[in-house]
Coordinates of C-alpha atoms and ligand atoms in Angstrom, one line a residue:
M1 CA 86.9 115.6 91.9
S2 CA 88.3 119.1 92.4
Q3 CA 88.3 119.8 88.7
R4 CA 84.6 118.9 88.5
M5 CA 83.9 121.2 91.4
Q6 CA 85.7 124.3 90.0
G7 CA 83.4 127.0 88.7
Q8 CA 80.4 125.5 90.3
P9 CA 78.3 127.2 92.9
M10 CA 79.8 127.0 96.3
V11 CA 79.1 123.7 98.1
I12 CA 77.6 124.1 101.5
L13 CA 78.8 121.3 103.6
G14 CA 76.9 119.9 106.5
E15 CA 78.1 120.6 110.0
D16 CA 79.5 117.2 110.5
S17 CA 81.3 117.0 107.2
Q18 CA 85.0 117.6 106.9
R19 CA 87.2 118.8 104.1
M20 CA 90.9 118.3 103.4
Q21 CA 92.7 119.8 100.5
D22 CA 96.0 119.7 98.7
K23 CA 99.0 118.5 100.7
D24 CA 96.8 117.5 103.7
A25 CA 94.6 115.4 101.5
Q26 CA 97.6 113.9 99.7
S27 CA 99.5 113.0 102.8
H28 CA 96.4 111.6 104.4
N29 CA 95.7 109.4 101.4
I30 CA 99.3 108.3 101.0
S31 CA 99.5 107.3 104.6
A32 CA 96.4 105.1 104.3
A33 CA 97.6 103.5 101.2
R34 CA 101.1 102.9 102.5
A35 CA 99.7 101.4 105.7
V36 CA 98.0 98.7 103.6
A37 CA 101.0 98.1 101.4
E38 CA 103.3 97.7 104.4
S39 CA 101.0 95.3 106.1
V40 CA 101.8 92.5 103.6
R41 CA 105.5 93.2 103.1
S42 CA 106.7 90.8 105.8
T43 CA 105.2 87.9 103.7
L44 CA 107.3 88.6 100.6
G45 CA 109.6 85.9 99.4
P46 CA 110.6 82.3 100.5
K47 CA 111.5 83.5 103.9
G48 CA 108.3 85.6 104.3
M49 CA 106.1 84.9 107.3
D50 CA 102.5 83.8 107.2
K51 CA 99.6 85.8 108.6
M52 CA 96.7 84.4 110.6
L53 CA 93.4 86.1 109.8
V54 CA 90.4 85.7 112.0
S55 CA 87.2 86.9 110.5
S56 CA 84.3 88.4 112.5
T57 CA 82.6 85.1 112.6
G58 CA 85.7 83.4 113.9
D59 CA 86.9 81.6 110.7
V60 CA 90.6 81.3 110.6
T61 CA 92.8 81.5 107.5
V62 CA 96.5 81.0 107.7
T63 CA 98.2 82.3 104.5
N64 CA 101.1 83.9 102.9
D65 CA 99.1 85.0 99.9
G66 CA 99.0 88.7 99.4
V67 CA 95.6 89.0 97.9
T68 CA 94.0 86.6 100.4
I69 CA 95.4 88.6 103.3
L70 CA 94.1 91.9 101.9
R71 CA 90.7 90.4 101.0
E72 CA 90.1 89.1 104.5
M73 CA 91.4 92.2 106.2
D74 CA 88.0 94.0 106.2
I75 CA 89.6 97.3 105.1
D76 CA 87.3 100.2 105.7
N77 CA 89.1 103.1 104.0
P78 CA 88.5 104.1 100.4
T79 CA 92.1 105.0 99.6
A80 CA 93.4 101.8 101.2
E81 CA 90.8 99.9 99.2
M82 CA 92.4 101.2 96.0
I83 CA 95.6 99.3 97.0
V84 CA 93.5 96.2 97.7
E85 CA 92.3 96.5 94.1
V86 CA 95.9 96.4 92.9
A87 CA 96.2 93.0 94.5
E88 CA 92.9 91.8 93.0
T89 CA 93.8 93.0 89.5
Q90 CA 97.2 91.3 89.9
E91 CA 95.6 88.1 91.0
D92 CA 93.0 88.1 88.2
E93 CA 95.5 89.0 85.5
A94 CA 98.6 87.1 86.6
G95 CA 97.8 84.8 89.5
D96 CA 101.0 85.7 91.2
G97 CA 103.0 88.7 92.2
T98 CA 100.3 90.3 94.4
T99 CA 102.6 91.0 97.3
S100 CA 105.2 92.5 95.0
A101 CA 102.6 94.7 93.2
V102 CA 101.2 96.0 96.5
S103 CA 104.5 96.6 98.1
I104 CA 105.8 98.5 95.1
S105 CA 102.7 100.7 94.9
G106 CA 103.3 101.6 98.6
E107 CA 106.9 102.4 97.9
L108 CA 106.0 104.6 94.9
L109 CA 103.7 106.6 97.1
K110 CA 106.4 107.0 99.8
N111 CA 108.9 108.3 97.2
A112 CA 106.2 110.4 95.6
E113 CA 105.6 112.1 99.0
D114 CA 109.2 113.1 99.1
L115 CA 108.9 114.7 95.7
L116 CA 105.7 116.5 96.6
E117 CA 107.5 117.9 99.7
Q118 CA 110.1 119.3 97.3
D119 CA 107.3 121.2 95.6
I120 CA 107.1 119.1 92.5
H121 CA 103.6 119.1 91.2
P122 CA 101.6 115.8 91.5
S123 CA 100.9 115.9 87.8
T124 CA 104.6 115.9 87.1
V125 CA 105.1 112.9 89.4
I126 CA 102.1 111.1 87.7
K127 CA 103.5 111.7 84.3
G128 CA 107.0 110.5 85.3
F129 CA 105.6 107.4 86.9
D130 CA 103.6 106.7 83.7
M131 CA 106.7 107.1 81.5
A132 CA 108.8 104.9 83.8
A133 CA 106.2 102.1 83.9
K134 CA 106.0 102.1 80.1
E135 CA 109.8 102.1 79.8
A136 CA 110.1 99.3 82.4
R137 CA 107.6 97.1 80.6
S138 CA 109.5 97.4 77.3
Q139 CA 112.8 96.7 79.1
I140 CA 111.2 93.6 80.6
D141 CA 110.8 92.1 77.2
D142 CA 114.4 92.9 76.5
V143 CA 115.8 91.3 79.7
A144 CA 113.5 88.2 79.5
E145 CA 114.6 84.7 78.5
E146 CA 112.6 82.7 76.1
V147 CA 110.8 79.5 77.1
S148 CA 108.5 77.0 75.4
V149 CA 106.1 74.2 76.5
D150 CA 108.9 71.7 75.9
D151 CA 111.3 73.4 78.4
R152 CA 109.9 71.3 81.3
E153 CA 112.8 72.1 83.6
V154 CA 112.4 75.8 83.4
L155 CA 108.6 75.6 83.6
K156 CA 108.9 73.5 86.7
Q157 CA 111.2 76.1 88.2
V158 CA 108.6 78.8 87.4
A159 CA 106.0 76.7 89.3
E160 CA 108.4 76.2 92.2
T161 CA 109.2 79.8 92.4
A162 CA 105.5 80.7 92.5
M163 CA 104.9 78.2 95.3
T164 CA 107.8 79.4 97.4
G165 CA 106.8 80.5 100.9
K166 CA 103.4 79.0 100.5
G167 CA 101.9 75.8 102.0
A168 CA 102.6 74.1 98.7
E169 CA 106.4 74.5 99.1
Q170 CA 107.2 71.4 101.1
N171 CA 106.1 69.3 98.1
K172 CA 107.2 71.6 95.4
D173 CA 109.1 69.0 93.6
L174 CA 106.1 66.7 93.1
L175 CA 103.6 69.5 92.7
G176 CA 105.8 71.3 90.2
E177 CA 106.0 68.2 88.1
L178 CA 102.2 67.7 88.3
I179 CA 101.6 71.3 87.4
V180 CA 103.8 71.2 84.3
D181 CA 102.2 67.9 83.2
A182 CA 98.8 69.5 83.7
V183 CA 99.6 72.5 81.6
E184 CA 101.3 70.4 79.0
N185 CA 98.1 68.3 78.8
V186 CA 95.9 71.3 78.1
T187 CA 98.2 73.2 75.7
V188 CA 97.3 73.1 72.1
E189 CA 99.1 74.6 69.1
A190 CA 97.3 77.4 67.4
E191 CA 97.3 77.8 63.6
D192 CA 100.1 80.4 63.7
G193 CA 102.3 78.0 65.7
S194 CA 101.9 79.8 69.1
S195 CA 100.9 77.8 72.2
V196 CA 97.4 78.2 73.6
V197 CA 96.7 77.0 77.1
D198 CA 93.1 76.0 77.6
L199 CA 92.7 76.2 81.4
E200 CA 89.0 75.4 81.1
F201 CA 90.1 71.8 80.5
L202 CA 91.9 71.7 83.8
D203 CA 90.2 71.3 87.1
I204 CA 91.5 71.2 90.7
T205 CA 89.8 68.9 93.2
T206 CA 90.8 68.9 96.9
E207 CA 90.5 66.1 99.4
A208 CA 91.2 66.6 103.1
S209 CA 92.8 63.2 103.5
G210 CA 96.3 61.8 103.1
T211 CA 99.2 64.2 102.6
A212 CA 100.2 66.6 99.8
A213 CA 102.7 64.0 98.6
D214 CA 99.7 61.8 97.6
S215 CA 98.5 64.4 95.2
E216 CA 98.1 63.3 91.6
L217 CA 97.1 64.3 88.1
V218 CA 94.1 62.4 86.8
E219 CA 93.4 62.3 83.1
G220 CA 89.8 63.2 82.8
V221 CA 87.2 64.5 85.2
L222 CA 87.2 63.3 88.7
L223 CA 83.8 62.9 90.4
T224 CA 84.0 62.0 94.1
E225 CA 80.5 60.4 94.1
D226 CA 79.1 56.9 94.2
P227 CA 76.5 55.2 91.9
V228 CA 73.0 55.7 93.2
H229 CA 72.2 52.0 93.1
E230 CA 74.5 49.1 93.9
D231 CA 73.2 47.0 90.9
M232 CA 74.3 49.5 88.4
P233 CA 77.1 48.9 86.0
T234 CA 80.0 51.3 86.8
D235 CA 82.4 51.0 83.9
F236 CA 81.9 52.0 80.3
E237 CA 83.8 52.6 77.1
D238 CA 82.5 55.1 74.7
A239 CA 79.5 55.7 76.9
E240 CA 76.7 58.0 75.9
V241 CA 76.5 60.4 78.8
L242 CA 73.5 62.6 79.8
L243 CA 74.3 65.6 82.0
M244 CA 71.3 67.0 83.9
D245 CA 70.9 70.1 86.1
T246 CA 67.4 69.3 87.2
A247 CA 66.0 66.5 89.5
L248 CA 64.7 63.2 88.2
E249 CA 61.6 63.1 90.3
I250 CA 58.0 64.3 90.3
E251 CA 58.0 68.0 90.7
E252 CA 57.5 69.1 94.2
A253 CA 54.3 71.1 93.4
N254 CA 52.7 67.8 92.5
A255 CA 54.0 65.7 95.3
D256 CA 52.9 68.2 97.9
A257 CA 49.5 68.7 96.5
Q258 CA 46.7 68.0 99.0
L259 CA 45.0 64.8 98.1
S260 CA 41.6 64.0 99.5
V261 CA 40.9 60.3 99.2
D262 CA 37.4 59.1 99.3
D263 CA 38.0 55.5 98.5
P264 CA 41.3 53.5 98.4
S265 CA 41.1 53.0 94.6
Q266 CA 41.7 56.7 94.2
L267 CA 44.9 56.5 96.1
Q268 CA 46.0 53.5 94.1
Q269 CA 45.2 55.4 90.9
F270 CA 47.3 58.4 92.1
V271 CA 50.3 56.2 92.9
E272 CA 50.0 54.5 89.6
Q273 CA 49.9 57.8 87.8
E274 CA 53.1 58.9 89.5
E275 CA 54.8 55.7 88.8
Q276 CA 53.9 56.0 85.1
Q277 CA 55.4 59.5 85.0
L278 CA 58.6 58.2 86.4
E279 CA 58.6 55.3 84.1
E280 CA 58.2 57.6 81.2
M281 CA 61.3 59.6 82.3
V282 CA 63.4 56.4 82.4
E283 CA 62.0 55.3 79.0
T284 CA 62.9 58.6 77.5
I285 CA 66.5 58.2 78.8
A286 CA 66.8 54.6 77.7
D287 CA 65.3 55.2 74.3
A288 CA 67.9 57.9 73.6
G289 CA 70.6 55.3 74.1
V290 CA 72.0 56.9 77.3
D291 CA 74.4 54.7 79.2
V292 CA 75.3 57.1 82.1
V293 CA 73.3 59.9 83.8
F294 CA 75.2 62.5 85.8
C295 CA 72.5 64.6 87.6
Q296 CA 73.2 67.7 89.6
K297 CA 70.1 67.3 91.7
N298 CA 68.2 64.4 93.3
I299 CA 67.1 61.2 91.6
D300 CA 63.8 59.6 92.9
D301 CA 64.3 56.1 94.5
M302 CA 62.0 54.5 92.0
V303 CA 63.9 56.0 89.1
Q304 CA 67.1 54.7 90.6
H305 CA 65.7 51.2 90.5
M306 CA 64.3 51.5 87.0
L307 CA 67.6 52.9 85.7
A308 CA 69.5 50.0 87.4
K309 CA 67.2 47.6 85.7
E310 CA 67.9 49.2 82.3
G311 CA 71.6 48.8 82.9
I312 CA 72.1 52.6 83.1
L313 CA 74.5 54.1 85.6
A314 CA 73.3 57.1 87.5
V315 CA 75.0 59.6 89.9
K316 CA 73.0 62.1 91.8
R317 CA 73.9 65.5 93.4
A318 CA 77.0 65.8 91.3
K319 CA 78.8 69.1 91.9
K320 CA 77.8 71.9 89.5
S321 CA 81.4 72.6 88.7
D322 CA 81.9 68.9 87.8
I323 CA 78.8 68.9 85.5
E324 CA 80.1 72.0 83.8
F325 CA 83.6 70.6 83.4
M326 CA 82.1 67.4 81.9
R327 CA 80.2 69.6 79.5
E328 CA 83.5 70.8 78.1
V329 CA 85.4 67.5 78.3
L330 CA 82.6 65.3 76.8
D331 CA 81.4 68.0 74.4
A332 CA 77.8 67.7 75.7
N333 CA 75.0 70.1 76.5
I334 CA 73.5 70.2 80.0
V335 CA 69.9 69.1 79.8
S336 CA 67.2 70.7 82.1
D337 CA 64.1 69.2 80.5
L338 CA 63.7 65.6 79.5
D339 CA 60.9 66.5 77.1
N340 CA 63.3 68.6 75.2
F341 CA 66.5 66.9 74.5
S342 CA 68.1 65.0 71.6
G343 CA 71.0 62.7 71.0
A344 CA 73.0 65.8 70.1
D345 CA 73.0 66.9 73.7
L346 CA 74.7 63.7 74.9
G347 CA 78.4 63.6 75.4
S348 CA 80.6 60.6 74.8
G349 CA 83.5 59.2 76.7
D350 CA 84.9 56.5 79.0
V351 CA 83.6 56.2 82.5
T352 CA 85.5 54.2 85.1
Y353 CA 84.7 53.7 88.8
D354 CA 87.5 53.4 91.3
A355 CA 85.9 51.5 94.2
D356 CA 88.9 52.0 96.6
N357 CA 88.8 55.7 96.3
E358 CA 85.0 55.9 95.7
W359 CA 85.2 58.1 92.7
F360 CA 84.5 58.1 89.0
V361 CA 87.0 59.2 86.3
V362 CA 85.4 60.4 83.1
E363 CA 87.5 60.8 80.0
G364 CA 86.2 62.5 76.8
D365 CA 86.6 60.8 73.5
N366 CA 88.2 63.9 71.8
S367 CA 89.3 66.1 74.6
H368 CA 92.2 66.5 76.9
G369 CA 90.6 67.4 80.2
V370 CA 92.7 66.7 83.3
T371 CA 92.0 67.0 87.1
L372 CA 94.7 67.9 89.6
L373 CA 93.8 66.1 92.8
L374 CA 95.3 67.8 95.8
R375 CA 95.5 66.1 99.1
G376 CA 96.3 67.4 102.6
S377 CA 95.5 66.4 106.1
T378 CA 93.0 69.1 107.0
D379 CA 90.9 71.7 105.2
H380 CA 93.3 74.5 106.2
V381 CA 96.2 72.6 104.8
V382 CA 94.5 71.8 101.5
D383 CA 93.1 75.3 101.1
E384 CA 96.5 76.9 101.4
L385 CA 97.9 74.2 99.2
E386 CA 95.3 75.0 96.6
R387 CA 96.1 78.7 96.7
G388 CA 99.7 78.0 96.0
V389 CA 99.0 75.5 93.3
N390 CA 96.5 77.9 91.6
D391 CA 99.1 80.6 91.5
A392 CA 101.7 78.2 90.1
L393 CA 99.3 77.0 87.4
D394 CA 98.5 80.5 86.3
V395 CA 102.1 81.5 86.0
V396 CA 103.2 78.3 84.2
A397 CA 100.2 78.8 81.8
A398 CA 101.3 82.4 81.3
A399 CA 104.9 81.4 80.7
V400 CA 103.8 78.9 78.0
A401 CA 101.4 81.3 76.4
D402 CA 103.8 84.3 76.5
G403 CA 107.1 82.5 76.1
L404 CA 109.0 84.9 78.3
V405 CA 110.5 84.3 81.8
L406 CA 112.8 86.3 84.1
A407 CA 115.4 85.9 86.8
G408 CA 113.8 86.3 90.2
G409 CA 115.2 87.1 93.7
G410 CA 115.2 90.8 92.9
A411 CA 117.4 90.4 89.8
V412 CA 114.9 91.8 87.3
E413 CA 114.0 94.7 89.6
V414 CA 117.7 95.8 90.0
E415 CA 118.3 95.5 86.3
L416 CA 115.2 97.5 85.5
A417 CA 116.1 100.1 88.1
S418 CA 119.5 100.6 86.5
R419 CA 118.0 100.8 83.0
L420 CA 115.4 103.3 84.2
R421 CA 118.1 105.5 85.7
D422 CA 119.8 105.5 82.3
Y423 CA 116.5 106.4 80.7
A424 CA 115.9 109.2 83.2
D425 CA 119.3 110.8 82.3
G426 CA 117.9 111.5 78.9
I427 CA 114.7 113.2 80.2
S428 CA 115.1 116.9 80.6
G429 CA 112.0 117.9 82.7
R430 CA 111.3 117.4 86.3
E431 CA 109.7 114.1 85.3
Q432 CA 113.3 112.8 85.5
L433 CA 113.1 112.9 89.3
A434 CA 109.9 110.8 89.2
I435 CA 111.5 108.2 86.9
E436 CA 114.4 108.0 89.3
A437 CA 111.9 107.6 92.2
F438 CA 110.3 104.8 90.3
A439 CA 113.6 103.1 89.9
D440 CA 114.3 103.4 93.6
S441 CA 110.9 101.9 94.3
L442 CA 111.6 98.8 92.3
E443 CA 114.6 98.1 94.5
L444 CA 112.3 97.7 97.4
I445 CA 111.8 94.1 96.3
P446 CA 115.4 92.9 96.8
R447 CA 115.6 95.0 100.0
V448 CA 112.6 93.4 101.5
L449 CA 113.6 89.9 100.3
A450 CA 116.9 90.4 102.2
A451 CA 115.3 91.9 105.3
N452 CA 112.7 89.0 105.5
A453 CA 115.6 86.6 105.3
G454 CA 117.4 88.4 108.2
L455 CA 120.1 89.8 105.8
D456 CA 121.3 93.4 105.7
S457 CA 119.2 95.0 103.0
I458 CA 121.6 97.9 102.3
D459 CA 124.6 95.6 101.8
T460 CA 122.5 93.3 99.6
L461 CA 121.4 96.2 97.4
V462 CA 124.9 97.6 97.1
E463 CA 126.2 94.2 96.0
L464 CA 123.4 93.6 93.6
R465 CA 123.8 97.0 92.0
S466 CA 127.5 96.5 91.4
A467 CA 127.0 93.0 89.9
H468 CA 124.5 94.6 87.5
E469 CA 126.9 97.4 86.6
D470 CA 129.4 94.6 85.7
G471 CA 126.8 93.4 83.2
D472 CA 125.4 90.5 85.2
Q473 CA 121.8 91.1 84.4
N474 CA 120.5 88.0 86.1
A475 CA 122.3 88.7 89.4
G476 CA 119.8 88.3 92.3
L477 CA 119.7 87.3 95.9
N478 CA 119.6 83.7 96.9
V479 CA 117.8 84.1 100.2
F480 CA 118.9 80.7 101.5
T481 CA 122.6 81.4 101.3
G482 CA 122.6 85.2 101.2
D483 CA 124.8 85.0 98.1
I484 CA 124.4 87.1 95.0
E485 CA 124.2 84.8 92.1
D486 CA 122.6 84.2 88.7
T487 CA 119.1 83.4 89.9
Y488 CA 117.9 82.2 86.6
E489 CA 120.6 79.5 86.6
A490 CA 119.7 78.8 90.2
G491 CA 116.1 78.1 89.2
V492 CA 114.4 81.2 90.7
V493 CA 112.3 82.0 87.7
E494 CA 109.4 84.3 87.3
T495 CA 107.2 85.2 84.4
A496 CA 107.5 88.4 82.3
H497 CA 103.7 88.5 82.3
A498 CA 103.3 88.7 86.0
K499 CA 106.1 91.2 86.4
S500 CA 104.8 93.6 83.7
Q501 CA 101.3 93.4 85.2
A502 CA 102.7 94.1 88.7
L503 CA 104.5 97.2 87.5
S504 CA 101.5 98.6 85.6
S505 CA 99.0 98.0 88.4
A506 CA 101.3 99.4 91.0
A507 CA 101.9 102.6 89.0
E508 CA 98.3 103.0 88.2
A509 CA 97.2 102.7 91.8
A510 CA 99.9 105.1 93.0
N511 CA 98.8 107.6 90.3
L512 CA 95.1 107.2 91.3
V513 CA 96.0 108.2 94.9
L514 CA 98.2 111.1 93.8
K515 CA 95.5 112.6 91.6
I516 CA 93.3 113.3 94.6
D517 CA 93.8 116.8 96.0
D518 CA 90.5 117.3 97.8
I519 CA 88.7 115.1 100.2
I520 CA 85.2 115.9 101.2
A521 CA 83.7 113.5 103.8
A522 CA 80.3 113.4 105.2
G523 CA 81.5 112.9 108.7
D524 CA 84.6 113.0 110.8
L525 CA 87.6 112.2 108.7
S526 CA 89.6 110.5 111.4
T527 CA 86.9 108.1 112.5
S528 CA 84.2 107.8 109.9
G529 CA 84.2 104.5 108.1
G530 CA 83.8 104.2 104.3
D531 CA 80.4 102.5 104.9
E532 CA 78.3 105.5 104.0
E533 CA 77.6 105.3 100.3
G534 CA 78.7 108.3 98.5
A535 CA 81.6 109.1 100.8
G536 CA 82.9 105.7 99.9
G537 CA 83.8 104.5 96.4
P538 CA 87.4 104.9 95.3
G539 CA 86.4 107.1 92.4
A540 CA 84.9 109.7 94.7
G541 CA 88.1 110.0 96.6
G542 CA 86.1 109.9 99.8
M543 CA 87.7 109.2 103.1
G544 CA 87.3 107.2 106.2
G545 CA 89.5 106.2 109.1
M546 CA 91.2 102.9 109.1
G547 CA 88.5 100.4 109.9
G548 CA 88.6 98.2 113.0
G549 CA 89.8 95.2 111.1
M550 CA 93.0 96.9 110.2
G551 CA 94.0 98.0 113.6
G552 CA 95.1 94.6 114.8
M553 CA 97.0 93.9 111.6
M554 CA 99.5 96.7 111.7
Ligands
ADP1 P1 104.3 87.6 95.4 O1 102.9 87.7 96.0 O2 104.7 89.0 95.0 O3 104.5 86.6 94.4 P2 106.0 86.0 97.1 O4 105.9 85.9 98.5 O5 105.6 84.9 96.2 O6 105.2 87.3 96.7 O7 107.5 86.4 96.7 C1 107.9 86.6 95.4 C2 109.3 87.0 95.4 O8 110.2 86.1 96.0 C3 109.8 87.2 94.0 O9 110.6 88.4 93.9 C4 110.7 86.0 93.8 O10 111.7 86.2 92.8 C5 111.3 85.8 95.1 N1 111.8 84.4 95.3 C6 111.1 83.3 95.2 N2 111.9 82.2 95.4 C7 113.1 82.7 95.8 C8 114.4 82.2 96.1 N3 114.6 80.9 96.2 N4 115.4 83.0 96.4 C9 115.2 84.4 96.3 N5 114.1 84.9 95.9 C10 113.0 84.2 95.7
MG2 MG1 104.5 84.6 94.6

């Protein structure tokens, strides 16, 4: 912002506006960003604690998931929001590692502040951080172990590590197994021999009944719906399936039309006319050779009867997501207008009804779609379970696609820190100091893992560093025993993909904050929220106080 303003006519600020420049601006921004980062630290790792978030409408979320916490926190400060964006990018790109990414960006800013105090220019720090992030990423590839879709045991450990500390953990053995099966089911080999994971062919369905241990992997699409009519057949092999996203009834405009009846025959005529229209619908469907209709909207009672008479199975008010999933699995098109569809729009597959569970399973003839059915006693339980399973699915998919995994429990961070220090030795400028600060920041992870497990973080770090000096590149902290051990062997396994992404987004966010040297706010800096457009957006580097939602969290 400051650069754009240079050389321009003097800006006359309103009486209420405030301006902060250079160090004041930096330290203000750094404090805001650090505050956010520090708020999620206590949840890191298997021994991390959960947070209970209460929204303004009273909805309660209990979670250990970094991005969920930050999303729900109602943060009202533009700089702090940049840190929240780190979590969101991490979640979108990698599915896991949000708490790590956010914590590291906070630590980078803390260490950057020390450098700024030693009169090192922000642009030098920014350059050093960039260099370090790039070097760290290339070292990750060097430290990583290779994995393929056939390495079930390692993939299961990747899933289990991602679920650690989350609601999914109590059943991580079963869930890890289901997740690996699911990913295996939707993995295809590309022409060049690499593995492609088609997550569109994988769906998660939740049921707030039973316990997590009753979760299962269903081959095909799971529809928790009943047939619309009890006389309908429910099971088909190689069925011709029609997917519809509009209602099978007379359009509302017609049905609501005012009808003035002069003599009873007119009413009779009207009813007959409607009936005829409905009959035509059913005829069109039957003539096309349809066996099953899955409709996203309503189906008229009379149509239900007529379909039943024709021996056609129909389901109404199916979920949009299920209709879309079936489109992929059955290789069908979704039909909106019965006057405009052909046999080519139909899908084909097997349809089976499970009367005990009251759901349908639909399997495509040529596809490999699977549904992960997660169960838990209450909505809160299944929701947190789903978050954990989702993270785990993403990382297992990334591990298969990418083929690279790492030793967790702080092992990779300590190894990278040591390699970055070697790298810094070869850099002559002041950037060297920033690279060293980057290395120190990575070591936050083992320190926090130790602290959250009630262990001494300094002792842990000292021990870890010396193990790595001895060439033990997978030495990490086992938080359950407090021992330093080969965490890869112990089954604490992370993906190279998530770790690379975490380092990049942490460095980018820190640099974004450091680039700001001028804050101009249309209001009081210490109290104004970010809600006024213009003072807000991260790009503008505007300011606001910490919003009310934050206060209680810190
Ligand atoms: P994130 O949102 O960053 O994924 P988590 O709360 O999932 O945060 O914690 C991830 C960290 O916990 C990683 O550094 C991972 O290696 C570590 N971790 C997971 N399981 C273990 C374990 N059994 N022992 C030690 N560290 C573990
Ligand atoms: Mg995690």
